[in-house]
PDB file of C-alpha atoms and ligand atoms in Angstrom:
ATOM      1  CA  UNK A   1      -8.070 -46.064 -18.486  1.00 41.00           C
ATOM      2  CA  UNK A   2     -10.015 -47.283 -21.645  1.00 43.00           C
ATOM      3  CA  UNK A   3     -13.459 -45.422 -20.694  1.00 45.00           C
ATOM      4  CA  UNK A   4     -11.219 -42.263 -19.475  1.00 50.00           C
ATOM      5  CA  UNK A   5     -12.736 -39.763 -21.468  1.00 49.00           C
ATOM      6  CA  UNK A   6     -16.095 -41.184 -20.568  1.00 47.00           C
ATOM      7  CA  UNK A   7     -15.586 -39.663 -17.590  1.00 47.00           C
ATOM      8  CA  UNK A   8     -14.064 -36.176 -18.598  1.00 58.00           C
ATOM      9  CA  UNK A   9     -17.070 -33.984 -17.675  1.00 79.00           C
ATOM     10  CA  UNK A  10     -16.024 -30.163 -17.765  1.00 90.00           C
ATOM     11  CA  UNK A  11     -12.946 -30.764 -19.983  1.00 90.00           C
ATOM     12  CA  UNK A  12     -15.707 -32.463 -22.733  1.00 86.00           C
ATOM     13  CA  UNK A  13     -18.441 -29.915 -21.723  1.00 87.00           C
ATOM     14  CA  UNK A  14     -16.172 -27.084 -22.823  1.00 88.00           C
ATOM     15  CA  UNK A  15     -15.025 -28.718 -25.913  1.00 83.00           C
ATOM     16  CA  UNK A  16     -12.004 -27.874 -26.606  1.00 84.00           C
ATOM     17  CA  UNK A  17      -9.503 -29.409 -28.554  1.00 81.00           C
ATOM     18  CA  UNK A  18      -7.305 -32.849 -27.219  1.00 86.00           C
ATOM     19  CA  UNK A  19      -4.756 -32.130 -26.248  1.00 95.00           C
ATOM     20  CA  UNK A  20      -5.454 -28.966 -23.778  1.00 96.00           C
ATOM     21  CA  UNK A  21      -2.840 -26.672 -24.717  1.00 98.00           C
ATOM     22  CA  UNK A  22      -1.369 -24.348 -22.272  1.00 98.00           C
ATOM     23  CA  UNK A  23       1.292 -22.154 -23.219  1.00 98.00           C
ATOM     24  CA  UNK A  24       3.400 -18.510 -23.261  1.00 99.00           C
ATOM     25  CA  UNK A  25       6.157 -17.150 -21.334  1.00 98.00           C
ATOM     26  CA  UNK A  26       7.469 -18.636 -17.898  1.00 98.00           C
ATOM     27  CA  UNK A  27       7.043 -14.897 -16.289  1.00 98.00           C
ATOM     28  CA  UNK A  28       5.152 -11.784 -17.844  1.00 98.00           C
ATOM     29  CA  UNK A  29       8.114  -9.498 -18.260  1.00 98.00           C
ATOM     30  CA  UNK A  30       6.709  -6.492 -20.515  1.00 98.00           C
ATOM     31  CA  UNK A  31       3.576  -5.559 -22.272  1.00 98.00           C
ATOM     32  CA  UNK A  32       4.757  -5.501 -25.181  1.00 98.00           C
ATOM     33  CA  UNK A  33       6.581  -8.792 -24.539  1.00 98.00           C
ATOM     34  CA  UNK A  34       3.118 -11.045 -23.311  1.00 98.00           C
ATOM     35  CA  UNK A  35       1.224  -9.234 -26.371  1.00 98.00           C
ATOM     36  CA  UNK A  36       3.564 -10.131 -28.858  1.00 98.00           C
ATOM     37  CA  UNK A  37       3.960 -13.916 -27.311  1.00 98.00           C
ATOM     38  CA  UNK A  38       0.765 -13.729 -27.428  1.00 98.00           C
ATOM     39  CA  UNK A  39      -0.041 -12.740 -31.113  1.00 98.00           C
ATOM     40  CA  UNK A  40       2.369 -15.467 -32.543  1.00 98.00           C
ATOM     41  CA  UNK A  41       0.413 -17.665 -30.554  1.00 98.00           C
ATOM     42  CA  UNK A  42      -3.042 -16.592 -31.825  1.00 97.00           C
ATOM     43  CA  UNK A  43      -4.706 -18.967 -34.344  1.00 95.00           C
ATOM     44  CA  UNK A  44      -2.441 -22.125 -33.088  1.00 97.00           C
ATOM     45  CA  UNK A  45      -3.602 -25.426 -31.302  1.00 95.00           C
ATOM     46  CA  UNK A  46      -3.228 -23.163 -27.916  1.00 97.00           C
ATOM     47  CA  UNK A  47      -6.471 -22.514 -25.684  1.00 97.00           C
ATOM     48  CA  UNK A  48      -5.186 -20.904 -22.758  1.00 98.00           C
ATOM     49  CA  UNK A  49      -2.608 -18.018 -22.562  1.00 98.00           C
ATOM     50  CA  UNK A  50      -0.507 -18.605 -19.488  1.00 98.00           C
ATOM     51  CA  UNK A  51       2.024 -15.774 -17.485  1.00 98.00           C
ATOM     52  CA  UNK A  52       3.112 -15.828 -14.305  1.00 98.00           C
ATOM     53  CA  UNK A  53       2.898 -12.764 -12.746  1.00 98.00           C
ATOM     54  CA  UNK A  54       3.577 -14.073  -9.011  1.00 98.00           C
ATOM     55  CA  UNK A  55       6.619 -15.927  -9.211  1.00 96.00           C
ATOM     56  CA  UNK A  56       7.688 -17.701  -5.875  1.00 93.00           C
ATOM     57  CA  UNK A  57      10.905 -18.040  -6.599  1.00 91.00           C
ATOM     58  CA  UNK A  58      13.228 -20.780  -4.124  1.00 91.00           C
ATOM     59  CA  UNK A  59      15.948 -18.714  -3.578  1.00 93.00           C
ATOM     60  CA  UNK A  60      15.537 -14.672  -3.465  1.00 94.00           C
ATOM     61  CA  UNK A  61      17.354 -12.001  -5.789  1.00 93.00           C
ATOM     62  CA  UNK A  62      15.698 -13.471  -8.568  1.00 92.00           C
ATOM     63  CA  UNK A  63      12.995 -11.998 -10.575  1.00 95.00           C
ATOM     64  CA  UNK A  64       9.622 -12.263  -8.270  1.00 95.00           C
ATOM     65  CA  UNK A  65       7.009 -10.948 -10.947  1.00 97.00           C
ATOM     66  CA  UNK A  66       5.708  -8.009 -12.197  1.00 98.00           C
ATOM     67  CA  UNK A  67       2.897  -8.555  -9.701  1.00 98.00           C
ATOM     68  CA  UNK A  68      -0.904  -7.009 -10.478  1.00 98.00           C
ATOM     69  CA  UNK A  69       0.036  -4.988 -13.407  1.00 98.00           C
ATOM     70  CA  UNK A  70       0.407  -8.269 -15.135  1.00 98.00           C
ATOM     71  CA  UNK A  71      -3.486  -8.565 -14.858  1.00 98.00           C
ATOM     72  CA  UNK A  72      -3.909  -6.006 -17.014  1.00 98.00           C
ATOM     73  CA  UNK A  73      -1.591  -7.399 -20.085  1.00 98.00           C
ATOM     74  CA  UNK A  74      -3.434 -11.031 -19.758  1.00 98.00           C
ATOM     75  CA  UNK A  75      -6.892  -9.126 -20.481  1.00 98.00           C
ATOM     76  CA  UNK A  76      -5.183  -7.147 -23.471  1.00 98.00           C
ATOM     77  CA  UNK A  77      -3.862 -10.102 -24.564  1.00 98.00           C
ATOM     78  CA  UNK A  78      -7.846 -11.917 -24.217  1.00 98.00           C
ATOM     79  CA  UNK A  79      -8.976  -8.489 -25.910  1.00 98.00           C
ATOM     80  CA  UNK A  80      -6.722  -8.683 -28.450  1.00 98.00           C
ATOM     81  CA  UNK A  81      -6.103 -12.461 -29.421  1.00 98.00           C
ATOM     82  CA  UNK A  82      -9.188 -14.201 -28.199  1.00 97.00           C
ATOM     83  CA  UNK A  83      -7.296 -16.579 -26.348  1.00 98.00           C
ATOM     84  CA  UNK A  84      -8.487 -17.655 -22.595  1.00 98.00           C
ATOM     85  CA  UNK A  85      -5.754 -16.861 -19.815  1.00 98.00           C
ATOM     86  CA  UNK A  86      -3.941 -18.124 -16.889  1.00 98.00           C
ATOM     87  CA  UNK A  87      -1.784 -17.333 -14.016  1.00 98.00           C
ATOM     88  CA  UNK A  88       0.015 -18.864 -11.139  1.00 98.00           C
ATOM     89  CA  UNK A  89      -1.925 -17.902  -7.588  1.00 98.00           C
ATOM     90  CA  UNK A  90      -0.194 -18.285  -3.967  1.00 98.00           C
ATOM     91  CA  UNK A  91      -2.528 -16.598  -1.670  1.00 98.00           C
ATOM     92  CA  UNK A  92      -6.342 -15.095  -1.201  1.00 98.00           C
ATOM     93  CA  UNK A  93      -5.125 -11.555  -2.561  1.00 98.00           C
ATOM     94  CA  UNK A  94      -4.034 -13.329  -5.586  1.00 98.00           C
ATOM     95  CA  UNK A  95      -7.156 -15.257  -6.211  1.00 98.00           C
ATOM     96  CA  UNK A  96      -9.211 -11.888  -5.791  1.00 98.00           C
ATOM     97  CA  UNK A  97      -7.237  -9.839  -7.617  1.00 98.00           C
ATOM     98  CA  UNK A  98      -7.396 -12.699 -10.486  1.00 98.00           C
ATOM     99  CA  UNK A  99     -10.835 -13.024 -10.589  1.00 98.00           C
ATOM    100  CA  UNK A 100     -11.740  -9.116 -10.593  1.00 98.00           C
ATOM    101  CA  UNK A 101      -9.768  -9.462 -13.696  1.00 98.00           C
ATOM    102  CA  UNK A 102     -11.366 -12.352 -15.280  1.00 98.00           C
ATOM    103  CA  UNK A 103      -8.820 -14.433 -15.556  1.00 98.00           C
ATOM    104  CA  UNK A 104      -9.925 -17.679 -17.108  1.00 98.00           C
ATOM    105  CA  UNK A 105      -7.378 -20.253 -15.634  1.00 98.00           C
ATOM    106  CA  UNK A 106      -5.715 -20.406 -12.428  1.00 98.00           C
ATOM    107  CA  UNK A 107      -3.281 -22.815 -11.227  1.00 98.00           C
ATOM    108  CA  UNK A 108      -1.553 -23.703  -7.664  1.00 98.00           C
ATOM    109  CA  UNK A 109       1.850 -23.973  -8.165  1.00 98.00           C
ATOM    110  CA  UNK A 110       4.343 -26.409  -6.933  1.00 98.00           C
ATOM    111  CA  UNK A 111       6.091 -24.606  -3.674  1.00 98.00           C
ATOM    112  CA  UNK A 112       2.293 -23.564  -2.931  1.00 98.00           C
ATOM    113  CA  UNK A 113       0.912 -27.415  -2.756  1.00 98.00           C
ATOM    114  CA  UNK A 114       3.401 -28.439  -0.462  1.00 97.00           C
ATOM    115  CA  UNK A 115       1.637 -25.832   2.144  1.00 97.00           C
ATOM    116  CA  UNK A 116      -2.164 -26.853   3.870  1.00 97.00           C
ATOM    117  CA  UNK A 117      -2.870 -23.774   4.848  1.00 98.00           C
ATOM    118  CA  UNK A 118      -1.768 -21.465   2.331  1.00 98.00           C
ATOM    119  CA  UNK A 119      -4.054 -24.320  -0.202  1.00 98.00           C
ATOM    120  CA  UNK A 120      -6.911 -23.846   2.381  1.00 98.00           C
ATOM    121  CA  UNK A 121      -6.949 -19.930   1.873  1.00 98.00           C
ATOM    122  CA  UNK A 122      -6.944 -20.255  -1.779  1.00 98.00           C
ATOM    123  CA  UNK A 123      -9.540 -23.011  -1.466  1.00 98.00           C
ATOM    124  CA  UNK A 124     -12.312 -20.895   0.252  1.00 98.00           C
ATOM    125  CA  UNK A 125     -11.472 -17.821  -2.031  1.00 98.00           C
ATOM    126  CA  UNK A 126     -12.209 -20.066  -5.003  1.00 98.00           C
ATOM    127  CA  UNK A 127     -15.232 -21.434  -3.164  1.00 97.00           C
ATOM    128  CA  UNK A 128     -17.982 -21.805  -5.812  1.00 95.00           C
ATOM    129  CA  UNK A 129     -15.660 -20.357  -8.841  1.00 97.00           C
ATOM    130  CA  UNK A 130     -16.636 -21.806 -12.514  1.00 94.00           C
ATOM    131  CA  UNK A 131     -13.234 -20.914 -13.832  1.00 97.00           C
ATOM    132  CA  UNK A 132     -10.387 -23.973 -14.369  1.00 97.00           C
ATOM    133  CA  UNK A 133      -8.220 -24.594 -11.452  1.00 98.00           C
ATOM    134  CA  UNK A 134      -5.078 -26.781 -11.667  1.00 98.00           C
ATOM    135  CA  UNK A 135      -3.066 -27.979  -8.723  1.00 98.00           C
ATOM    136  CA  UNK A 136       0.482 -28.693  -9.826  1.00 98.00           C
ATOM    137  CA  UNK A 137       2.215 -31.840  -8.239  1.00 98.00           C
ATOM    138  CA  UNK A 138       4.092 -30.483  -4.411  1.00 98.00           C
ATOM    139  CA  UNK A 139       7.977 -29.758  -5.072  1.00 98.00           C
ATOM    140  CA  UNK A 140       9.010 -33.057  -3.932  1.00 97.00           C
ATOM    141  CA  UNK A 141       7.685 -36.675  -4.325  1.00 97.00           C
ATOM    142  CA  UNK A 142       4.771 -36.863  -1.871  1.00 97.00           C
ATOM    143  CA  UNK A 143       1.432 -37.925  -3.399  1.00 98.00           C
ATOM    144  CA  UNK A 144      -0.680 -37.493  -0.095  1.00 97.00           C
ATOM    145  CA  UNK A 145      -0.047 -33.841  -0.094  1.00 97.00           C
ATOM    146  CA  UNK A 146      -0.704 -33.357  -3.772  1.00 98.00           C
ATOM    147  CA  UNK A 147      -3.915 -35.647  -2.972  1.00 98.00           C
ATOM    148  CA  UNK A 148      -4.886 -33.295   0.217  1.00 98.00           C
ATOM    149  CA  UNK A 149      -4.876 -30.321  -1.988  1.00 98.00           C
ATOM    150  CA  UNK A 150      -6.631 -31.943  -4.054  1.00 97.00           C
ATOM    151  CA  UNK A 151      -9.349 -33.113  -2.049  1.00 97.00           C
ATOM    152  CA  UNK A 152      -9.380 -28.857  -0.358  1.00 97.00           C
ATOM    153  CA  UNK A 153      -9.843 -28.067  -3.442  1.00 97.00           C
ATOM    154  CA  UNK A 154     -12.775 -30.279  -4.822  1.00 94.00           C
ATOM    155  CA  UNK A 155     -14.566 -29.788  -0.936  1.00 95.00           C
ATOM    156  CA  UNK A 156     -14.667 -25.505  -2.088  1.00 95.00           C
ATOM    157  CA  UNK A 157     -17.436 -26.775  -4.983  1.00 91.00           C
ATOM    158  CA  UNK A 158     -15.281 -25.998  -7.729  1.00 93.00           C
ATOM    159  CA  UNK A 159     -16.563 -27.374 -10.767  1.00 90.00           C
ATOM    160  CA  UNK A 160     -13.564 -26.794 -13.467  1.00 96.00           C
ATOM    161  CA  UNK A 161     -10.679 -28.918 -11.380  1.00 97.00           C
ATOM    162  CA  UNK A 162      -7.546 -30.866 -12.584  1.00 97.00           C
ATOM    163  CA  UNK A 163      -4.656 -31.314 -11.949  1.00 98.00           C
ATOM    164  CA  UNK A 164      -0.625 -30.266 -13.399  1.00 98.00           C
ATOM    165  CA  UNK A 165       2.245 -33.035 -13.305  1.00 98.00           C
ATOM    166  CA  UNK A 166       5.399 -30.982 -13.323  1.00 98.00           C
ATOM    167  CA  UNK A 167       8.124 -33.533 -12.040  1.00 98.00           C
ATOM    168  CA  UNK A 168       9.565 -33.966  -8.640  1.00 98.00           C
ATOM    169  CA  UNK A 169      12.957 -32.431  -6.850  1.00 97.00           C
ATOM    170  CA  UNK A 170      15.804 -35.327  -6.520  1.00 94.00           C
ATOM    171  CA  UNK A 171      18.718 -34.729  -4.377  1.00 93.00           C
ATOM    172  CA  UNK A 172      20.748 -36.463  -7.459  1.00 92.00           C
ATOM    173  CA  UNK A 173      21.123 -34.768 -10.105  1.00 92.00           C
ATOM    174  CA  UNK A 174      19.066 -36.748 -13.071  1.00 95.00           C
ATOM    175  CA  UNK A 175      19.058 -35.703 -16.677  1.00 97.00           C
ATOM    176  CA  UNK A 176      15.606 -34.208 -15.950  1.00 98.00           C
ATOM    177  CA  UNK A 177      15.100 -30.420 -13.779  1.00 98.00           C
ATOM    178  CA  UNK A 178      12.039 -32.420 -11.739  1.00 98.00           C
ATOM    179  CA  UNK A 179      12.391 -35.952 -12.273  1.00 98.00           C
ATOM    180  CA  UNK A 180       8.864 -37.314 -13.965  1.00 98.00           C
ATOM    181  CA  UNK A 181       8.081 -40.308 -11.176  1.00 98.00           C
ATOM    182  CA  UNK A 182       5.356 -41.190 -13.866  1.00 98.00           C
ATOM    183  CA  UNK A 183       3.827 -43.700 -11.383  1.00 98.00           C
ATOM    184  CA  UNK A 184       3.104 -40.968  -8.971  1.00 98.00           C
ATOM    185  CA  UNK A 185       1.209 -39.191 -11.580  1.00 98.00           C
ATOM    186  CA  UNK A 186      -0.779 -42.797 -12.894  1.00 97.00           C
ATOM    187  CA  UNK A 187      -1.613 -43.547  -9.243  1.00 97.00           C
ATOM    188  CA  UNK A 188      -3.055 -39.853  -8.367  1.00 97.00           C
ATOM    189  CA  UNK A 189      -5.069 -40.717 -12.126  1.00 94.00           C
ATOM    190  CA  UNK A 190      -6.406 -43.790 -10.711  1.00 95.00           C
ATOM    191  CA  UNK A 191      -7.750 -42.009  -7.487  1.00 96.00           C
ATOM    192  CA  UNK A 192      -9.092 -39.402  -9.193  1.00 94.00           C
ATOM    193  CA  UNK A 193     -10.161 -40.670 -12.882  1.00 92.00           C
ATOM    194  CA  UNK A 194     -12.306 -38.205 -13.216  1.00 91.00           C
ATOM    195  CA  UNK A 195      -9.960 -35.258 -12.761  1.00 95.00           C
ATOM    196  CA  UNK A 196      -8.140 -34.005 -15.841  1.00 95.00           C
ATOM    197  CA  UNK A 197      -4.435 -34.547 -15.770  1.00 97.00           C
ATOM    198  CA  UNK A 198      -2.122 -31.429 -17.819  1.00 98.00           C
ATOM    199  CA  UNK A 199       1.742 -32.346 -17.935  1.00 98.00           C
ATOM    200  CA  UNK A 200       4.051 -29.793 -18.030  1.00 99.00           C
ATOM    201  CA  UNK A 201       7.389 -31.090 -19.462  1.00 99.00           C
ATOM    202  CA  UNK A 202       8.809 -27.548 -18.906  1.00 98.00           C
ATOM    203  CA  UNK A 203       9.714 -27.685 -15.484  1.00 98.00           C
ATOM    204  CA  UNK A 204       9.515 -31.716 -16.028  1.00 98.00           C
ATOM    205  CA  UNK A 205      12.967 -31.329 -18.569  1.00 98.00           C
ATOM    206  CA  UNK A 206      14.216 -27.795 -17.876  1.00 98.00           C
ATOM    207  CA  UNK A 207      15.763 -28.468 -21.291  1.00 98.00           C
ATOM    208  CA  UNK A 208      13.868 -27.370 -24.406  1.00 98.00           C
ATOM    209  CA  UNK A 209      15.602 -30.233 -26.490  1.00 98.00           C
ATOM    210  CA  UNK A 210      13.584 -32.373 -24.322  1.00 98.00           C
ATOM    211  CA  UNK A 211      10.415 -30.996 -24.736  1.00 98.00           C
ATOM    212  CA  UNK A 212       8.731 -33.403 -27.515  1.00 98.00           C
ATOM    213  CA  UNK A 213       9.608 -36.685 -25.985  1.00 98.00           C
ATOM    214  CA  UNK A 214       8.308 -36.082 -22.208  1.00 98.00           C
ATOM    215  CA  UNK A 215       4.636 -34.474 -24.234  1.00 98.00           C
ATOM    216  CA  UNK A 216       4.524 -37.749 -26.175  1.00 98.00           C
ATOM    217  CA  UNK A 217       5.445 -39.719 -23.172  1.00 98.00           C
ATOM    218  CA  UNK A 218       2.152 -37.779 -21.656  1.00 98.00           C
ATOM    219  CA  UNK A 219      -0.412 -38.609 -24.379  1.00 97.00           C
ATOM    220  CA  UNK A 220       0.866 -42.150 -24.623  1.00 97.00           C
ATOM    221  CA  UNK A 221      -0.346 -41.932 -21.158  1.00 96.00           C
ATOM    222  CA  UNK A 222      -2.964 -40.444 -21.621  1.00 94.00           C
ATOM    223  CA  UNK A 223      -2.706 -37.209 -20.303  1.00 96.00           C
ATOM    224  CA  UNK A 224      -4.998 -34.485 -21.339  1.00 95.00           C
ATOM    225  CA  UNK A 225      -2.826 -31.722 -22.159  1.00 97.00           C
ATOM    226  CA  UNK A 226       0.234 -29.808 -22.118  1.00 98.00           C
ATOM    227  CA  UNK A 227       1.475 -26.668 -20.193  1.00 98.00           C
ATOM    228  CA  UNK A 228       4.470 -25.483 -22.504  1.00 99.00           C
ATOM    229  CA  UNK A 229       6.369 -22.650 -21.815  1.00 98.00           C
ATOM    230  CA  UNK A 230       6.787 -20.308 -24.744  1.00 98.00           C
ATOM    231  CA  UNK A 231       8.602 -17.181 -25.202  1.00 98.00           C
ATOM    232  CA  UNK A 232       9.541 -14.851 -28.360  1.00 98.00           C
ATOM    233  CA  UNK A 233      13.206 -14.837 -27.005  1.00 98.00           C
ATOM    234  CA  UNK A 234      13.860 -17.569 -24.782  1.00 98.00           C
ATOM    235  CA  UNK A 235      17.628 -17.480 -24.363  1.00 98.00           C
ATOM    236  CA  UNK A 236      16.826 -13.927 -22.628  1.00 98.00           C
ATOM    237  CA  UNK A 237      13.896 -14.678 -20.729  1.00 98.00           C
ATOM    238  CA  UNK A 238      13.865 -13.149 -17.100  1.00 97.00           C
ATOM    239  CA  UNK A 239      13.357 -16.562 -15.655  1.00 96.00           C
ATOM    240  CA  UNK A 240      13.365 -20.472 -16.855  1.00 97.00           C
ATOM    241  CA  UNK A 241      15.667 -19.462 -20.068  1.00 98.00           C
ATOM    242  CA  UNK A 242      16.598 -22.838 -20.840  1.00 98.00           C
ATOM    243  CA  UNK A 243      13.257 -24.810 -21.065  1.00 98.00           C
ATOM    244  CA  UNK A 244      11.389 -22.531 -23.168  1.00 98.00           C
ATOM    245  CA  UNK A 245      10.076 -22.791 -26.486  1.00 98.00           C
ATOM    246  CA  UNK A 246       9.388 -20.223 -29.357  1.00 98.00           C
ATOM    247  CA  UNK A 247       5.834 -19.989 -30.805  1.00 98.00           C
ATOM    248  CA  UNK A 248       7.082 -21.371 -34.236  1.00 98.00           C
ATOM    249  CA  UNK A 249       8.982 -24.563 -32.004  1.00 98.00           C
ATOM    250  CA  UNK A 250       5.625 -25.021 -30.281  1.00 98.00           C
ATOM    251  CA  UNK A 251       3.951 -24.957 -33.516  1.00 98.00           C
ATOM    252  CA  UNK A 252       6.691 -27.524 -34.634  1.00 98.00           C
ATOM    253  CA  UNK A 253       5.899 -30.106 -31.400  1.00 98.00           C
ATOM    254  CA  UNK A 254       2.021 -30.292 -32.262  1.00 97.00           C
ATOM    255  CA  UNK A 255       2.544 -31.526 -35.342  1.00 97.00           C
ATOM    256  CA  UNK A 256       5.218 -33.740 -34.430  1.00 97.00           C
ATOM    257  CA  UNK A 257       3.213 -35.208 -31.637  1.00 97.00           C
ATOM    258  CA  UNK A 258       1.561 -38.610 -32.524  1.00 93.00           C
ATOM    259  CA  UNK A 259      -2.050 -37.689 -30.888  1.00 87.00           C
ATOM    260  CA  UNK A 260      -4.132 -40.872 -30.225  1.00 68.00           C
ATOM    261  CA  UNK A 261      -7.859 -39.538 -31.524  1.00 60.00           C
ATOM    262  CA  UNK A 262     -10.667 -40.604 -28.856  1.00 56.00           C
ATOM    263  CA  UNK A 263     -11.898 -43.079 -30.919  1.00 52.00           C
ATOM    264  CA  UNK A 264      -8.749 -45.465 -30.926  1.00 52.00           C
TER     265      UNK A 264
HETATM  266  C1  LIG B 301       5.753 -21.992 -13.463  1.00 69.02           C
HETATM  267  O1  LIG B 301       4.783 -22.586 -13.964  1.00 69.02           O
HETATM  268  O2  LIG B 301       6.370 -21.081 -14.027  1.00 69.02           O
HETATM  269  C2  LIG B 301       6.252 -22.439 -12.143  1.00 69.02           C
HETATM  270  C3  LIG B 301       6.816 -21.619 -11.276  1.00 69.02           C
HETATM  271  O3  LIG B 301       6.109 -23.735 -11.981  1.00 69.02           O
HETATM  272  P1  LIG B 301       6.307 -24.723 -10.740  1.00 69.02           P
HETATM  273  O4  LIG B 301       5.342 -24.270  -9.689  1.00 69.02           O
HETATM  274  O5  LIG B 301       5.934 -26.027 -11.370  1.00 69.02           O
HETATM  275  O6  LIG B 301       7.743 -24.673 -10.338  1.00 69.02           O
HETATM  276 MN1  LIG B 302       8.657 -21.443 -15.177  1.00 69.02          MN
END
């Protein structure tokens, strides 16, 4: 793990700051609600602006997403704030529609991975793309598939790849939403050093008491960044209420975080 960053090649290229920082609401709800997010979030450690505007939810008569309009909000918000963005995509039309709106991040979420074919179509729509592509970890604890998507992925030449530990489904109920299995995440790190690894102690905790201690559990593994859900008024957000953060808390866990610097 020592020479890690050695091997960090787009992540270094783009130079941006350690930790990656990731974060905004669980699900674009309104405009006005991703702009203002948003603008509390401007001039912070965060790089990318993330929103889901897709949401596969497990069970139905939930919220599913505002859907395409969304698109539009994320490039206000890039307009406006200056900050890179990032959505959940779970199928070709998604990937299109996401690039056509130059959407800077785009990740494969968790009930996506678990599916080869649905990965393959996403795959070949990306083929080629320079934007940043995450794979999040599949729903339960099964490294091959995470590591097939994976390898899809990486065969469509796309240069920005890494990957999203989000925590894994138990039948027993744990303290922890998605359990962390750690050594799930470690082992997919030491097949693919080179890849960079984002935790997201979000869906990891579904608890945003628990927030600070799974991010410094991260970088004292040497993750490269964090995915942090963040929301002006979590406690009424359409969807994951409990795990989310406001700006000023997020503010509050970067500086509480003990960040190893490169050169330790
Ligand atoms: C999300 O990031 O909001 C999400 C739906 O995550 P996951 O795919 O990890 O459940
Ligand atoms: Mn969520």
């Amino acid at each position: 793990m020592e020479n890690k960053k050695e091997l960090r090649t787009w992540l270094d290229d783009m130079q941006l700051n350690h930790p990656l920082v990731i974060a905004g609401p669980c699900s674009a709800e309104t405009e006005a609600q991703v702009l203002k997010i948003a603008h509390e979030l401007k001039n912070t450690d965060v790089n990318y602006y993330r929103a889901g505007i897709w949401k596969p939810r497990t069970r139905p008569g939930n919220f599913e997403g505002v859907g395409a309009l969304g698109l539009k909000w994320l490039q206000k918000v890039k307009e406006e704030t200056g900050l890179k963005t990032a959505t959940e995509v779970a199928n070709r039309a998604h990937v299109e529609l996401a690039l056509e709106h130059d959407i800077d991040l785009l990740w494969i979420g968790a009930r996506s991975t678990v599916s080869p074919f649905i990965v393959q179509e996403i795959a070949d729509a990306l083929k080629g793309t320079d934007k940043v592509i995450l794979v999040k970890n599949p729903v339960n604890p099964d490294l091959p598939l995470w590591l097939g998507a994976i390898e899809r992925l990486a065969t469509s030449d796309i240069k920005k790849l890494g990957v999203i530990h989000r925590g894994f489904s138990t039948y027993e109920k744990t303290k922890y939403r998605n359990n962390p299995e750690w050594q799930l995440a470690i082992e997919l790190q030491t097949k693919f050093p080179d890849l960079p690894l984002i935790n997201d102690p979000s869906h990891i905790t579904g608890n945003r008491d628990m927030i600070l201690d799974i991010s410094q559990t991260a970088l004292d593994l040497n993750f490269d960044g964090l995915m942090i859900e963040t929301h002006v008024d979590p406690d009424n957000a359409w969807s994951d209420a409990a795990q989310q953060v406001t700006p000023k808390a997020l503010v509050q866990i970067m500086k509480d975080l003990k960040i190893r610097k490169e050169t330790d």
